Short mmCIF file of C-alpha atoms in Angstrom, two decimals:
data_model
loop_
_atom_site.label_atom_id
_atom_site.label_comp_id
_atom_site.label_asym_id
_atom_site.label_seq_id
_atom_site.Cartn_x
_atom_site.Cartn_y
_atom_site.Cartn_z
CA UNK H 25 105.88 132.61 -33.70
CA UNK H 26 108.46 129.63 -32.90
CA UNK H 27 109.89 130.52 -36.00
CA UNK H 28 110.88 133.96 -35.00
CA UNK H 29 111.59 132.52 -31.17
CA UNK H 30 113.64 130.14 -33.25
CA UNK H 31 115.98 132.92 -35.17
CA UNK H 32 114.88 131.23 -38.62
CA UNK H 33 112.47 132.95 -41.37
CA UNK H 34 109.53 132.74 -41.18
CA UNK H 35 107.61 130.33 -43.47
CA UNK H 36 104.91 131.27 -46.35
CA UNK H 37 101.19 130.43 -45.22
CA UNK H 38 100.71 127.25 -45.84
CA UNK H 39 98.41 126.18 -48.79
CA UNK H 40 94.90 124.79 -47.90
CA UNK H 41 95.20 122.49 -51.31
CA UNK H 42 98.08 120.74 -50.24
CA UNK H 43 96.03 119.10 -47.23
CA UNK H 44 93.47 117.24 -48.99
CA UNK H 45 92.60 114.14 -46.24
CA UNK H 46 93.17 114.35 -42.50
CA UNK H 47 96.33 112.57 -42.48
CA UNK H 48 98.09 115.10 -44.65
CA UNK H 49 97.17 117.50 -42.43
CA UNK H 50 98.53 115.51 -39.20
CA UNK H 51 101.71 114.82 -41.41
CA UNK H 52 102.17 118.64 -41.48
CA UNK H 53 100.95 119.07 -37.80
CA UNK H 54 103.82 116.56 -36.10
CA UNK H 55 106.48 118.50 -38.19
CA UNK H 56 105.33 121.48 -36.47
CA UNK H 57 104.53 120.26 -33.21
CA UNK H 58 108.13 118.65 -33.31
CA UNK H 59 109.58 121.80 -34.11
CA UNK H 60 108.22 123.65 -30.66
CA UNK H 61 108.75 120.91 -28.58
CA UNK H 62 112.14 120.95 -29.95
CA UNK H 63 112.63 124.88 -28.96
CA UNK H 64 110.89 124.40 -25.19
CA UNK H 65 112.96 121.55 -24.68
CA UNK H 66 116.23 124.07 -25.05
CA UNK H 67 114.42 127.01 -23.12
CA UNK H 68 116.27 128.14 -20.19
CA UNK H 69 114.85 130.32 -17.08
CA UNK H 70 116.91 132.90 -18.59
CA UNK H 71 116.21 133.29 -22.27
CA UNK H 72 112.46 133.91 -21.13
CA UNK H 73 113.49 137.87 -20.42
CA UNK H 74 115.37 138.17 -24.16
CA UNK H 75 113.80 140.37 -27.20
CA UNK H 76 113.73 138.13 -29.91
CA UNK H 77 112.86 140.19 -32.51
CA UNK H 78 115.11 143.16 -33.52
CA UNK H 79 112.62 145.06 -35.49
CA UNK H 80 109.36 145.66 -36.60
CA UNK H 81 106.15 145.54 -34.15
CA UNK H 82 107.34 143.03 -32.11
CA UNK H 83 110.61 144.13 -31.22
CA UNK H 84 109.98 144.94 -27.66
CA UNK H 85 108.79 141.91 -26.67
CA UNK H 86 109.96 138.96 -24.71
CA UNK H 87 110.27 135.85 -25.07
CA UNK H 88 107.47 134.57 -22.13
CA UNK H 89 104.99 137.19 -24.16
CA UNK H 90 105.57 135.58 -26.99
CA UNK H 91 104.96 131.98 -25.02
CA UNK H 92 101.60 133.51 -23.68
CA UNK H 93 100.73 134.90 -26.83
CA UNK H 94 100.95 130.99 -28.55
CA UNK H 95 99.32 129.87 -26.04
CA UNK H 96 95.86 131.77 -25.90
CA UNK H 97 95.90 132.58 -29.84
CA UNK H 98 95.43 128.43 -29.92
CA UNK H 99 92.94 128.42 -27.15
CA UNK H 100 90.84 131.77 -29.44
CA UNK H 101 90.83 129.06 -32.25
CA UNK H 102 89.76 125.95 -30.60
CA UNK H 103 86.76 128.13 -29.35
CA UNK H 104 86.13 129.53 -32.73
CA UNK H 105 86.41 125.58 -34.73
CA UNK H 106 84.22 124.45 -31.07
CA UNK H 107 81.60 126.95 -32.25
CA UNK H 108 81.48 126.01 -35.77
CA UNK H 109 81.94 122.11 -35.60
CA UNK H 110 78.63 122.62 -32.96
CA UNK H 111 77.20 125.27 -35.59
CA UNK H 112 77.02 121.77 -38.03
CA UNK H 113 75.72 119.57 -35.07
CA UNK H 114 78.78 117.81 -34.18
CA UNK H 115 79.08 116.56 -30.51
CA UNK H 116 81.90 118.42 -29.14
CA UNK H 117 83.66 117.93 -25.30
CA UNK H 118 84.35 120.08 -23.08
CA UNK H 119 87.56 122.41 -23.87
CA UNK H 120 88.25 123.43 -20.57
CA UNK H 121 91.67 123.19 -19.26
CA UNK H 122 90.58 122.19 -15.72
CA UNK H 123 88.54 119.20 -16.79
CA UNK H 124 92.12 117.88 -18.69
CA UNK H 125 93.75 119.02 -14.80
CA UNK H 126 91.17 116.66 -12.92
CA UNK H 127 92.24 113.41 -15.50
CA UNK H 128 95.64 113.93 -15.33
CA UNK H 129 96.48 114.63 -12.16
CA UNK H 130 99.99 116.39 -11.43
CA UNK H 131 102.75 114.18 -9.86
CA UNK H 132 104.19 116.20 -6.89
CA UNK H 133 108.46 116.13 -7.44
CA UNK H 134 109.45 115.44 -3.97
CA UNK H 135 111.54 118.19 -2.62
CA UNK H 136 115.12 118.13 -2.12
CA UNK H 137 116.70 118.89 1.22
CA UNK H 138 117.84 122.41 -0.36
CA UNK H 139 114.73 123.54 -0.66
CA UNK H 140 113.39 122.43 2.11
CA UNK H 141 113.75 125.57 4.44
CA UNK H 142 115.73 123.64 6.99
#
């Protein structure tokens, strides 16, 4: 998906045999992760209401669909790996996002006279 957000091609599925221990796999991961962080940090208010595809079955959406979409596709497959790491006994935690919420509390930005009302 950040790919297409992106306006680069899309990559090839990646091969399961070229992840052999865990830290190939974060290797991979932190390229990846980089990548989106890289494309939120340059997301402006205004680019959330663009089509970023121009054809195919996705060309009418925008881009904050596209966000959403990311977002609970990931949480569908941390329930599905939850379900099958508990399947083979392993101890799992809670996935919920409001448990994360309660141990990291939000820090309030204080407001600025502007927006004060007054």
């Amino acid at each position: 998906w950040f790919s297409g957000l992106r306006g680069v091609e899309i990559p090839d599925a990646l091969d399961p045999a070229s992840f052999v221990d865990r830290k190939s796999i974060r290797v991979q991961w932190d390229a990846i992760e980089q990548r989106m962080r890289d494309y939120l940090a340059e997301l402006r208010d205004d680019m959330l209401f663009e089509k970023p595809f121009a054809e195919g079955e996705d060309k009418d959406l925008i881009v904050w669909q596209v966000l959403l979409q990311v977002g609970t596709h990931g949480t569908d497959h941390r329930a599905q790996l939850l379900r099958l790491l508990n399947d083979l006994g392993v101890k799992t935690v809670s996935q919920d996002y409001i448990f994360y919420a309660y141990d990291h509390p939000a820090t309030p930005k204080a407001s600025s006279p502007s927006s004060s009302g007054t």
